[in-house]
Tab-separated table of C-alpha atoms in Angstrom:
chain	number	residue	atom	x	y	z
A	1	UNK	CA	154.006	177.566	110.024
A	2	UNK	CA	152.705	177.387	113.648
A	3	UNK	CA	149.855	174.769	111.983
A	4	UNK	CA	152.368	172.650	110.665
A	5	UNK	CA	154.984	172.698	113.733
A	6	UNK	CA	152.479	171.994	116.605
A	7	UNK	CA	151.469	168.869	115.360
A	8	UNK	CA	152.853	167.218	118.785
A	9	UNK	CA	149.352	167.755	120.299
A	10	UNK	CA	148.351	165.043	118.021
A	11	UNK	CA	149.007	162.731	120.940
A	12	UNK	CA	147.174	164.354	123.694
A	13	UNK	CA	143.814	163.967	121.109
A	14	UNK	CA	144.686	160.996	119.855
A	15	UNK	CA	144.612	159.872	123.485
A	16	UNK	CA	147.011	156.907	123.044
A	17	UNK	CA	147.950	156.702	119.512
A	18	UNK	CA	150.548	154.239	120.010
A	19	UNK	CA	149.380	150.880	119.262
A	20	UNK	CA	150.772	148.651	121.664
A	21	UNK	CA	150.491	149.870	125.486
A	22	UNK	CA	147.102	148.327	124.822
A	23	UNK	CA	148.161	144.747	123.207
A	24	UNK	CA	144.836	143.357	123.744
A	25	UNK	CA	142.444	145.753	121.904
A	26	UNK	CA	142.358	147.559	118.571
A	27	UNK	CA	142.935	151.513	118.478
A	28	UNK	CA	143.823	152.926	121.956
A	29	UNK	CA	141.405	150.413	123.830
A	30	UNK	CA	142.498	148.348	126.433
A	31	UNK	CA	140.911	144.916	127.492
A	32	UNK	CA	142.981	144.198	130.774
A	33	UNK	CA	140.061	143.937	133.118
A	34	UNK	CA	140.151	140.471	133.895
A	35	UNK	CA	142.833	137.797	134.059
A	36	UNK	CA	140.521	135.410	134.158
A	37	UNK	CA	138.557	136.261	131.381
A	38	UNK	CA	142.218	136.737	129.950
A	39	UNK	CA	142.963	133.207	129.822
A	40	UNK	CA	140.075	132.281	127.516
A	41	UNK	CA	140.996	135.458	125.148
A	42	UNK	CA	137.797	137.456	126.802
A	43	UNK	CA	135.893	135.395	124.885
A	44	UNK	CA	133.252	134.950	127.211
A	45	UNK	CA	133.162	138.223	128.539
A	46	UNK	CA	129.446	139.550	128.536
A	47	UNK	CA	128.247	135.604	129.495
A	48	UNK	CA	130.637	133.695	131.340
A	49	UNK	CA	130.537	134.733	135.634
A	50	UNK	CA	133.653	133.734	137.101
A	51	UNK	CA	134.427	136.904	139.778
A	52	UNK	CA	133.899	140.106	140.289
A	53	UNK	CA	135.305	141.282	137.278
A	54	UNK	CA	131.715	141.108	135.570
A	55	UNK	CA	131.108	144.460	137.009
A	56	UNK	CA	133.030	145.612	133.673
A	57	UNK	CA	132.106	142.896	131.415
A	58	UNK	CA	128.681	142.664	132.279
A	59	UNK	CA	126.924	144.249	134.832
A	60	UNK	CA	123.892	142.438	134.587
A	61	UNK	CA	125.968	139.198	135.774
A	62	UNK	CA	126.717	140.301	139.397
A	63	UNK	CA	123.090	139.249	139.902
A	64	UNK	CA	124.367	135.823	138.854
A	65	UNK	CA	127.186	135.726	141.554
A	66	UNK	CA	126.077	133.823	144.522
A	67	UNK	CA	127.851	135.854	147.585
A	68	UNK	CA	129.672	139.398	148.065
A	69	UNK	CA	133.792	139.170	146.536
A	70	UNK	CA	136.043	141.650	145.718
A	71	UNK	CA	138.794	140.983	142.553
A	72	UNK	CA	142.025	142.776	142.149
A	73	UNK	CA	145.235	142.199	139.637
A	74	UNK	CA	146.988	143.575	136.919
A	75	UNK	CA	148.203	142.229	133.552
A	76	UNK	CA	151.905	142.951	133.122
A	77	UNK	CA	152.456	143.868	129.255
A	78	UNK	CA	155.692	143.663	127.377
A	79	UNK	CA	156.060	144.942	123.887
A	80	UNK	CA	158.746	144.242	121.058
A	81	UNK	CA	158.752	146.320	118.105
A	82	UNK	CA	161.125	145.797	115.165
A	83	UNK	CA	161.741	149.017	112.791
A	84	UNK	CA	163.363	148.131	109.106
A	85	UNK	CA	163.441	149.520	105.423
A	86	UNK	CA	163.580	152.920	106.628
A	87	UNK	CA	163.781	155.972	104.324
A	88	UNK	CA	164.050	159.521	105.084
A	89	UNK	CA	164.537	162.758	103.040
A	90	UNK	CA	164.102	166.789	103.377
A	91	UNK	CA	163.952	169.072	100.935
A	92	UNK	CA	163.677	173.165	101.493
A	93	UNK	CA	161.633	175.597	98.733
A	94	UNK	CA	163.438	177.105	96.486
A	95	UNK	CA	162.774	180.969	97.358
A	96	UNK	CA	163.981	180.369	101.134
A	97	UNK	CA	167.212	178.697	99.826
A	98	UNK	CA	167.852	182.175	97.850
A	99	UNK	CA	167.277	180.580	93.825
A	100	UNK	CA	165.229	183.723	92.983
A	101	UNK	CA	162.362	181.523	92.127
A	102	UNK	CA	158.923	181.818	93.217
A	103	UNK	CA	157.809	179.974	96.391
A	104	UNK	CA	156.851	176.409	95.970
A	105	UNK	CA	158.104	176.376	91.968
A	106	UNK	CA	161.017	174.075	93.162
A	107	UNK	CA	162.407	171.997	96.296
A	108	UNK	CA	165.921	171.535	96.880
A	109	UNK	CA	166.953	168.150	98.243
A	110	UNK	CA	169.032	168.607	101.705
A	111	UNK	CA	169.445	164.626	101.952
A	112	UNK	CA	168.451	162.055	104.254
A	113	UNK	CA	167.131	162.503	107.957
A	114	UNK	CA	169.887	161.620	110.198
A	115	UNK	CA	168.953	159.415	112.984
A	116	UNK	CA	168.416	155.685	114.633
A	117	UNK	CA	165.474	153.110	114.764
A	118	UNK	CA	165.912	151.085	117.767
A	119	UNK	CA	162.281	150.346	117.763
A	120	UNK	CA	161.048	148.605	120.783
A	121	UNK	CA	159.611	152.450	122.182
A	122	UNK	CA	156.733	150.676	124.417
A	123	UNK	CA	158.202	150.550	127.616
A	124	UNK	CA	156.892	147.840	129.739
A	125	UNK	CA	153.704	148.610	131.724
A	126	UNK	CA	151.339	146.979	134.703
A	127	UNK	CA	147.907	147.662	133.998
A	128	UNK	CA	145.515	147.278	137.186
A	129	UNK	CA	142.240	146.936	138.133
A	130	UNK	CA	139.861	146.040	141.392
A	131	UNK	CA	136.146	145.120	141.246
A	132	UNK	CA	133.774	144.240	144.067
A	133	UNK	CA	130.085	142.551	143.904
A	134	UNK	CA	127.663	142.322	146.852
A	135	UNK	CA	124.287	140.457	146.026
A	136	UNK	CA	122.187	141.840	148.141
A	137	UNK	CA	119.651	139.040	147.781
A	138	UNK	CA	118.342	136.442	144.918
A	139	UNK	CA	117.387	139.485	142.470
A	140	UNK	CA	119.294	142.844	143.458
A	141	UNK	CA	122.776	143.390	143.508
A	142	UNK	CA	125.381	145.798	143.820
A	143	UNK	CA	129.094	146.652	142.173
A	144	UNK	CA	132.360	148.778	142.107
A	145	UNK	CA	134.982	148.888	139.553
A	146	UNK	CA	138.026	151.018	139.233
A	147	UNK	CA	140.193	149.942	136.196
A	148	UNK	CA	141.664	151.568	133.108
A	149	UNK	CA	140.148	151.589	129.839
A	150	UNK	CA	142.168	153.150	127.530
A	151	UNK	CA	145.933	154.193	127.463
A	152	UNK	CA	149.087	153.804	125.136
A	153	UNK	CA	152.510	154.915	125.519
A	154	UNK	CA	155.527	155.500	123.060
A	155	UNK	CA	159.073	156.346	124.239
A	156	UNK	CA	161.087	156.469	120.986
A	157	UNK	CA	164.767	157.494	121.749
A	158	UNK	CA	165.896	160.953	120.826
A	159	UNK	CA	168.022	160.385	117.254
A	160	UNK	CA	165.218	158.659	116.083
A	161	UNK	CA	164.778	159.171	112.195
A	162	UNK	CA	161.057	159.848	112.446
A	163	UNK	CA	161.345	162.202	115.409
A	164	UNK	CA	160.023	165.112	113.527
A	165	UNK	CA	156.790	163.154	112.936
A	166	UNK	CA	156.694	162.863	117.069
A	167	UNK	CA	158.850	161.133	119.407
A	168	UNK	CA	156.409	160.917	122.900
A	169	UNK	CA	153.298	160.128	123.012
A	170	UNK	CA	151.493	158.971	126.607
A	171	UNK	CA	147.239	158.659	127.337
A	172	UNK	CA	145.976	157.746	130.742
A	173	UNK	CA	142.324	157.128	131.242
A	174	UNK	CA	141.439	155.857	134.988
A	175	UNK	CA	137.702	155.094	135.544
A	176	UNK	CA	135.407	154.719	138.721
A	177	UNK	CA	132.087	152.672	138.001
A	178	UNK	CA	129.176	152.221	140.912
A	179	UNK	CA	126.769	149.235	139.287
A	180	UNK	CA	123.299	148.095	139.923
A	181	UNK	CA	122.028	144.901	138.251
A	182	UNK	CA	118.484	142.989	139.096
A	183	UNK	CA	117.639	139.869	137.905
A	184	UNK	CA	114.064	139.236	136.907
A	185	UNK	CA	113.328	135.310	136.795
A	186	UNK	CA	115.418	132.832	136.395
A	187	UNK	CA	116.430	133.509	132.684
A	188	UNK	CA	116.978	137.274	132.571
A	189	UNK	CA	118.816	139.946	134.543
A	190	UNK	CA	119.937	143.392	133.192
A	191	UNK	CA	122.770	145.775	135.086
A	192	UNK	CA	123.713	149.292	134.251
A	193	UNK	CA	126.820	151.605	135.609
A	194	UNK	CA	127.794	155.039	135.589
A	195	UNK	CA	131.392	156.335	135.170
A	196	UNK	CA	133.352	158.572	136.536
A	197	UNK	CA	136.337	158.981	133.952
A	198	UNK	CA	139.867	161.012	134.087
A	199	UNK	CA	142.197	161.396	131.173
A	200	UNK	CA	145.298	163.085	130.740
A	201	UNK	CA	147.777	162.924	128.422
A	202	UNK	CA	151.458	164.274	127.035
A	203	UNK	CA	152.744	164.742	123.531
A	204	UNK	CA	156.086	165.656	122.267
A	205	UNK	CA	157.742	166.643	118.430
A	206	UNK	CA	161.175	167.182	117.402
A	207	UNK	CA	161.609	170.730	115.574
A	208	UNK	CA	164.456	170.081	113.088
A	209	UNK	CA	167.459	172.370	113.507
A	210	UNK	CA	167.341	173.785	110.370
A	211	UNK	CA	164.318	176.082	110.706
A	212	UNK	CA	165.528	177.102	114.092
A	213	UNK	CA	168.844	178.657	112.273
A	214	UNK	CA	171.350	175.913	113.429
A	215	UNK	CA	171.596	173.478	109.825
A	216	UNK	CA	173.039	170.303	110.856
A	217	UNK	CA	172.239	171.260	114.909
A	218	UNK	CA	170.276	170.318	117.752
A	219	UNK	CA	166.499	169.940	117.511
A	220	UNK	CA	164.164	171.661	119.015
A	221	UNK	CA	161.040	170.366	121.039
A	222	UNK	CA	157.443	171.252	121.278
A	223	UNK	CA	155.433	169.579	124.068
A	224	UNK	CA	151.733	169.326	124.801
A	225	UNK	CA	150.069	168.244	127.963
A	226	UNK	CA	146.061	168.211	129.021
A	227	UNK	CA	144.121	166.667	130.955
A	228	UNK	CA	139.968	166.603	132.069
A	229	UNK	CA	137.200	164.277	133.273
A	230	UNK	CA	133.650	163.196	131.867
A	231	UNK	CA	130.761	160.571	132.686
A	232	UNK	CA	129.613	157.557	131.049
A	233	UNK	CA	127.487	154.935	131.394
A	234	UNK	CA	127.334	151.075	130.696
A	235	UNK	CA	124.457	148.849	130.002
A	236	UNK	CA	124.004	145.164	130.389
A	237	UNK	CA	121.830	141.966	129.440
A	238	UNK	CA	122.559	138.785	130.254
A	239	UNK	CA	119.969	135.403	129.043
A	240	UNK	CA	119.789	132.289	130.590
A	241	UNK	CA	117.072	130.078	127.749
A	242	UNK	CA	118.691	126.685	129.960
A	243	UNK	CA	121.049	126.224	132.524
A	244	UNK	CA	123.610	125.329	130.053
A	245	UNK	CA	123.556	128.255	127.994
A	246	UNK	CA	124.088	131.448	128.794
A	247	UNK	CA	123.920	134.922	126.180
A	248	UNK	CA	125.170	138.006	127.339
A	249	UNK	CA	125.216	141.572	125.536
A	250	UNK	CA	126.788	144.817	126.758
A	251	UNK	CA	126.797	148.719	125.558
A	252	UNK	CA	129.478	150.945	126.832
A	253	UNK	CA	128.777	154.639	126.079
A	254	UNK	CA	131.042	156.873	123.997
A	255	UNK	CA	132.707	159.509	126.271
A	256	UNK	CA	133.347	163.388	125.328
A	257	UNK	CA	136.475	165.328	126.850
A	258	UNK	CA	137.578	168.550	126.176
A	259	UNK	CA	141.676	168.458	126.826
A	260	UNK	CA	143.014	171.646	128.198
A	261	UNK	CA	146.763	172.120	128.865
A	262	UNK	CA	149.366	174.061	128.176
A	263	UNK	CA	151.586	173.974	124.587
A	264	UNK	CA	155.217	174.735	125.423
A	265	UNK	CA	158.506	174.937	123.579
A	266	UNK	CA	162.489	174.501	124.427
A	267	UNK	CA	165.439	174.176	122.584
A	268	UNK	CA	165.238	177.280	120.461
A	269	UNK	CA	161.466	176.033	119.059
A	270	UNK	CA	160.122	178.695	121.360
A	271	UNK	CA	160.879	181.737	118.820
A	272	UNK	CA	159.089	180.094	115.721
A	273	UNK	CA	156.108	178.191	118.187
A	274	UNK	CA	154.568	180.707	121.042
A	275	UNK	CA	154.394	179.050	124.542
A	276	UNK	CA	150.078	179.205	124.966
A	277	UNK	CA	147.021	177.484	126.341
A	278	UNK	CA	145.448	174.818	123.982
A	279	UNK	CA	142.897	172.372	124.011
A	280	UNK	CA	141.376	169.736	121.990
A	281	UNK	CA	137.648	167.799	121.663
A	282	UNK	CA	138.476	164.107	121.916
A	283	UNK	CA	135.381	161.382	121.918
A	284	UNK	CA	136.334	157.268	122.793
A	285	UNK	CA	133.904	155.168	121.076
A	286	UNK	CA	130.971	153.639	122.151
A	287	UNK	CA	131.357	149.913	122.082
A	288	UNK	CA	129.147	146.878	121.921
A	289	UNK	CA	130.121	143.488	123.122
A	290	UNK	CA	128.148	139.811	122.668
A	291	UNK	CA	129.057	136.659	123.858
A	292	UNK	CA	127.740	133.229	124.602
A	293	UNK	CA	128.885	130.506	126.737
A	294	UNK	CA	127.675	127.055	126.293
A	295	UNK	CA	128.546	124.123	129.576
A	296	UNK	CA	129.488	121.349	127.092
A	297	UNK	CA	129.812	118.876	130.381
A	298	UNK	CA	130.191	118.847	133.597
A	299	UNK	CA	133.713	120.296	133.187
A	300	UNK	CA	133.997	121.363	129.647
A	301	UNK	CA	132.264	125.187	128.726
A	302	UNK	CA	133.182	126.729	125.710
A	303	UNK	CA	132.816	130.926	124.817
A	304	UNK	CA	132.318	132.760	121.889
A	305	UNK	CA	132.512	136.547	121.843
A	306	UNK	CA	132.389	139.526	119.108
A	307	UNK	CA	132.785	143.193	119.824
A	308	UNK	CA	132.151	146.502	118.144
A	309	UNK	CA	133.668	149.947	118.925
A	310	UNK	CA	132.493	153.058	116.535
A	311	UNK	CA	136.075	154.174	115.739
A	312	UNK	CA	134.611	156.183	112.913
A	313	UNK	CA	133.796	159.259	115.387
A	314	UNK	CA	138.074	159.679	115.370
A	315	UNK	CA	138.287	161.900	112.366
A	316	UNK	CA	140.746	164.051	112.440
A	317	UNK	CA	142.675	165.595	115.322
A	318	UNK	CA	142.232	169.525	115.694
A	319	UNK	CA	144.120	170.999	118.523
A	320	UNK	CA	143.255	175.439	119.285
A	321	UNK	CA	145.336	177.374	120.575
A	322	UNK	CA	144.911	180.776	123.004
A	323	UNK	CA	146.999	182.860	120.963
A	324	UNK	CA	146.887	181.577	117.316
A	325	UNK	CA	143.473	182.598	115.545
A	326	UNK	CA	143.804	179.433	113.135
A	327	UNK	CA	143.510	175.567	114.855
A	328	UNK	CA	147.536	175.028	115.843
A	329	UNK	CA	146.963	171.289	114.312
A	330	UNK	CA	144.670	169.707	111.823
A	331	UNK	CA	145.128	166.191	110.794
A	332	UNK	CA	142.961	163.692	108.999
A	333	UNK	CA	142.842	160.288	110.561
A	334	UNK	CA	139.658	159.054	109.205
A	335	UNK	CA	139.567	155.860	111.748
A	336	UNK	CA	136.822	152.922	110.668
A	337	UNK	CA	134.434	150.762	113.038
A	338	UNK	CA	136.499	147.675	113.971
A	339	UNK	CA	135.105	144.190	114.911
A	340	UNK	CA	136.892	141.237	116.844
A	341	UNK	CA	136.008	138.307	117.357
A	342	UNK	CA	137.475	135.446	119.878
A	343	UNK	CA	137.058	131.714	120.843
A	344	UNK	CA	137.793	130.148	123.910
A	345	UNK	CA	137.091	127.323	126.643
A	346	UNK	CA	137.117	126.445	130.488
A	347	UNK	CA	137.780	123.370	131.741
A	348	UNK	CA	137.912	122.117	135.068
A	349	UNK	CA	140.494	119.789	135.922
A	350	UNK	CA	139.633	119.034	139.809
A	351	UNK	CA	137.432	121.208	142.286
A	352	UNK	CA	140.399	123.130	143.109
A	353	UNK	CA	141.919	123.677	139.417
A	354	UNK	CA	140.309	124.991	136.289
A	355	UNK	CA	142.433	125.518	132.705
A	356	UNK	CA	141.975	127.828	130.010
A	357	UNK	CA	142.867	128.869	126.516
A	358	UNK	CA	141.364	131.334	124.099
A	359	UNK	CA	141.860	132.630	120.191
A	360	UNK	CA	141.458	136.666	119.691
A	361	UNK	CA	141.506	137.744	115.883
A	362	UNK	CA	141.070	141.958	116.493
A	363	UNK	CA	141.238	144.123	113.711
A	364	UNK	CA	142.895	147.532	113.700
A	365	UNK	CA	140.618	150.524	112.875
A	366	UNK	CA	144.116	152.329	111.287
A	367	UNK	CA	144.351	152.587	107.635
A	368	UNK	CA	147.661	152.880	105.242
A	369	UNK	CA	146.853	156.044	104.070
A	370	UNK	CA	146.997	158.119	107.560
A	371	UNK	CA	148.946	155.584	109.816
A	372	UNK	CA	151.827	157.318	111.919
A	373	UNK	CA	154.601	156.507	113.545
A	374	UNK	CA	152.194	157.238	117.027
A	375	UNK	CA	150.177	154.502	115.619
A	376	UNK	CA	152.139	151.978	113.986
A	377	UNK	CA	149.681	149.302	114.339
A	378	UNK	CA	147.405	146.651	112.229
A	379	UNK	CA	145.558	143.624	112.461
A	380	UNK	CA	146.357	141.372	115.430
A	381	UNK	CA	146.173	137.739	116.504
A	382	UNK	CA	146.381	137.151	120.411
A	383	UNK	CA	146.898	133.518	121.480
A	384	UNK	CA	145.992	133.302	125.600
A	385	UNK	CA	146.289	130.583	127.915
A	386	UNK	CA	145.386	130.412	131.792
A	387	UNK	CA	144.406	128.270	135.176
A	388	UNK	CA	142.739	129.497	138.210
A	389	UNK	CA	143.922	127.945	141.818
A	390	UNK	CA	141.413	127.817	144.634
A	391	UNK	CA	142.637	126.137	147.631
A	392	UNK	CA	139.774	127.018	149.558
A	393	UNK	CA	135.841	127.619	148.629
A	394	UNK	CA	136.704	131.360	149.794
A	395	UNK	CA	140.230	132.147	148.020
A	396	UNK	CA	141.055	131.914	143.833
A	397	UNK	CA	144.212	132.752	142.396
A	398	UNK	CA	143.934	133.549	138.484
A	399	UNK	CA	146.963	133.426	136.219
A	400	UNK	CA	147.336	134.083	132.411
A	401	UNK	CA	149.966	134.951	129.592
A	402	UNK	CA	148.423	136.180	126.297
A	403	UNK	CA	151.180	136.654	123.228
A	404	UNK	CA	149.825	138.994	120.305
A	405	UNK	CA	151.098	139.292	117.032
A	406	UNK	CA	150.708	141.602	114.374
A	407	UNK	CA	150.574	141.828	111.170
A	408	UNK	CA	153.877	143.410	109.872
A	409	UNK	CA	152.938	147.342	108.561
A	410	UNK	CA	154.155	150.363	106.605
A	411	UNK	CA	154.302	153.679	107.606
A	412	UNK	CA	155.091	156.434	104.847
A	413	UNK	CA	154.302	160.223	105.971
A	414	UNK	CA	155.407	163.728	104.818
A	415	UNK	CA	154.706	166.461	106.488
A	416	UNK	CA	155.477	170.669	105.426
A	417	UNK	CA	157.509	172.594	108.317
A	418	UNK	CA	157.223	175.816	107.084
A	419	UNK	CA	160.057	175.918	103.708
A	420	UNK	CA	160.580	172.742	104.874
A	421	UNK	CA	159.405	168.789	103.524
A	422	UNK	CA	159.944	165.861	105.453
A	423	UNK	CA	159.697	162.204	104.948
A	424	UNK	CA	159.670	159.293	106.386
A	425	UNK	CA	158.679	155.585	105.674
A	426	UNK	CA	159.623	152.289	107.531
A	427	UNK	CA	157.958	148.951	107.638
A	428	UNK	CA	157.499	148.262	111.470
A	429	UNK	CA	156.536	144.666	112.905
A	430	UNK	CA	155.245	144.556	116.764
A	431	UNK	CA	154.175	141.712	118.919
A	432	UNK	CA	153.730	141.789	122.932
A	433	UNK	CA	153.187	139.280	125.659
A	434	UNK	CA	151.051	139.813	128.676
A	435	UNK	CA	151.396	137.994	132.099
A	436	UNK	CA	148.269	138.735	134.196
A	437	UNK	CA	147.612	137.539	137.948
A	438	UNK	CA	144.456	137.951	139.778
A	439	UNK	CA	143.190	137.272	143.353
A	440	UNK	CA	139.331	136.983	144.097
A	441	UNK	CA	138.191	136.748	147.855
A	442	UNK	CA	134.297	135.609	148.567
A	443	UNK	CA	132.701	136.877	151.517
């Protein structure tokens, strides 16, 4: 039973199951880095040099930069969910309801989960970042970056119907990244960082009532929280054949953590789930990003970009426990590599103003068969505007909104709680709008 029960450390591996704290990526990823290159949907984001905020997108761009700046902002993100056509039911074996019939032979329907679906269990979040580039001269160049990754965060309220299938779910990942790029001629300049990375992460599940000896009561709650830290490493190439066009490419590294935190239960949960240590082996993807930017005129460039991530290492989610001999959770989630792809375009209105809009089509790397109500997510479209203000040669002021919609989804689990079988199905339908801001001083 303790297998089944402790399934709330699900969220602490899946690192961020919920799909929208992170409205501009697919998975747990997050792509608020850059407000600038938010306005043109990132689509530009390994080739087009705006800032400082290359130092993520493209290391091998700060060589590209013609004096030291420093970049900092955040992109604001705000997240409706709609929940509808839900359907719940629990059913208890036969033996433990006292037929005199061997266990599993037959399941006695108990009726309908009681509960709400407000939906809308994304609170609203400010993601930030700061970057800073010093050239050092024509070919050498150096760069900092601290900025977050990956995260996601679901609040649903307590009576929700699909509690029992988890109810919290929180990942923070904060990284540090010292860069180095040098550029070799005119035409080619490469960049590489190293980084430092810290996650740490909460998940909670609702125990139902009934297998804590209260029918019709309270739930009970199991809680998971772990944390660690781990190195990576990025690797950029950026291609100049003519002034005009520009070709970037950039590698990010997978990165390995080992979770280790503490399992704890209240509410009665404690007798049937044993307070211990756990831990849990959770690897983000390596990803791979291209782009190109092409100066149409004088004030017209337009961006294409594609990305990769390797969301086929998340395979299942195995949490171990101090005290249990057996892994306290084991479930399948059999994640596939995910591609998107975005268009956008710069153009510069005066020397002091420069608009932008972009296209993002990103597809989700969830499947029907193991999608949860921590990850409630599919394919999305994000539709991004922007403009960038410099009054002065020294001072730019970058502001963008970015609205994502999804394609509407269906979730349909069971899960065995010792006698007990739950289920739960709902079709869910999220969109979110981001509002980013930006300020870059040059040196």
């Amino acid at each position: 039973m303790k297998n089944k029960l402790n399934r709330l450390s699900l969220a602490v591996a899946i690192a961020a199951a919920a799909f929208a704290s992170q409205a501009q990526a697919g998975g747990y990823q997050i792509n608020e880095q850059s407000v600038s290159g938010q306005g043109y949907g990132h689509a530009g984001r390994s080739s087009n040099v705006n800032d400082a905020t290359i130092v993520f997108g493209n290391p091998a761009g700060m060589s590209f930069l013609d004096r030291a700046q420093v970049t900092a902002g955040g992109t604001y993100l705000n997240v409706n969910s709609d929940i509808s056509n839900t359907r719940s039911n629990s059913s208890i074996d036969g033996a433990a309801a006292g037929l005199g019939v061997p266990p599993g032979a037959v399941q006695v329907p108990t009726g309908p989960i009681s509960g709400t679906n407000d939906g809308d269990m994304v609170p609203g979040s400010l993601i930030p970042f700061a970057f800073y580039a010093h050239p050092v001269n024509e070919r050498l160049a150096f760069g900092f970056g601290v900025y977050v990754p990956f995260g996601s965060k679901t609040d649903y309220e307590d009576t929700f119907e699909g509690r029992n299938f988890g109810n919290y779910t929180e990942l923070r990942v904060l990284s540090a990244q010292p860069t180095v790029s040098y550029r070799f001629n005119d035409q080619w300049s490469v960049g590489v960082g190293v980084t430092y990375n810290r996650v740490d992460g909460e998940l909670a599940t609702k125990i139902p009532g009934v297998l804590l000896g209260r029918p019709g009561g309270p739930d009970g709650e199991v809680r998971v929280e772990g944390d660690d830290e781990a190195l990576g490493y990025n690797l950029g190439v950026m291609y100049q054949p003519i002034p005009e066009t520009t070709l970037g490419l950039t590698y990010r590294s997978k990165v390995s953590y080992t979770l280790e935190g503490q399992s704890r239960a209240s509410g009665g949960a404690e007798a049937l789930i044993p307070n211990q240590d756990a831990s849990l082996e959770l690897t983000t993807p390596e990803t791979v990003n291209f782009s190109i930017t092409q100066q149409m005129t004088d004030d017209l460039k337009l961006m294409f970009g594609a990305s990769w991530a390797r969301w086929s290492r998340f395979e299942e989610i195995r949490i171990d426990g101090s005290i249990s001999p057996d892994p306290i959770t084991q479930e399948t989630q059999n994640y596939s590599n995910a591609w998107a792809y975005s268009v956008g375009g710069e153009y510069q209105l005066n020397p002091q103003v420069v608009l932008r809009a972009g296209v993002t089509i990103d597809n989700t790397p969830t499947n029907d068969t193991f999608r949860s109500v921590r990850i409630p997510s599919d394919d999305r479209r994000i539709f991004s505007i922007g403009a960038g203000w410099s009054p002065t040669e020294d001072l730019t002021l970058d502001l963008a909104y970015s609205y994502l919609t999804e394609r509407g989804t269906r979730i349909d689990r069971e899960r065995t709680l010792g006698p007990t079988q739950l289920e739960y199905a709902a079709d869910y339908k999220n969109e979110a709008h981001g509002f980013g801001a930006q300020l870059t001083y040059r040196f």
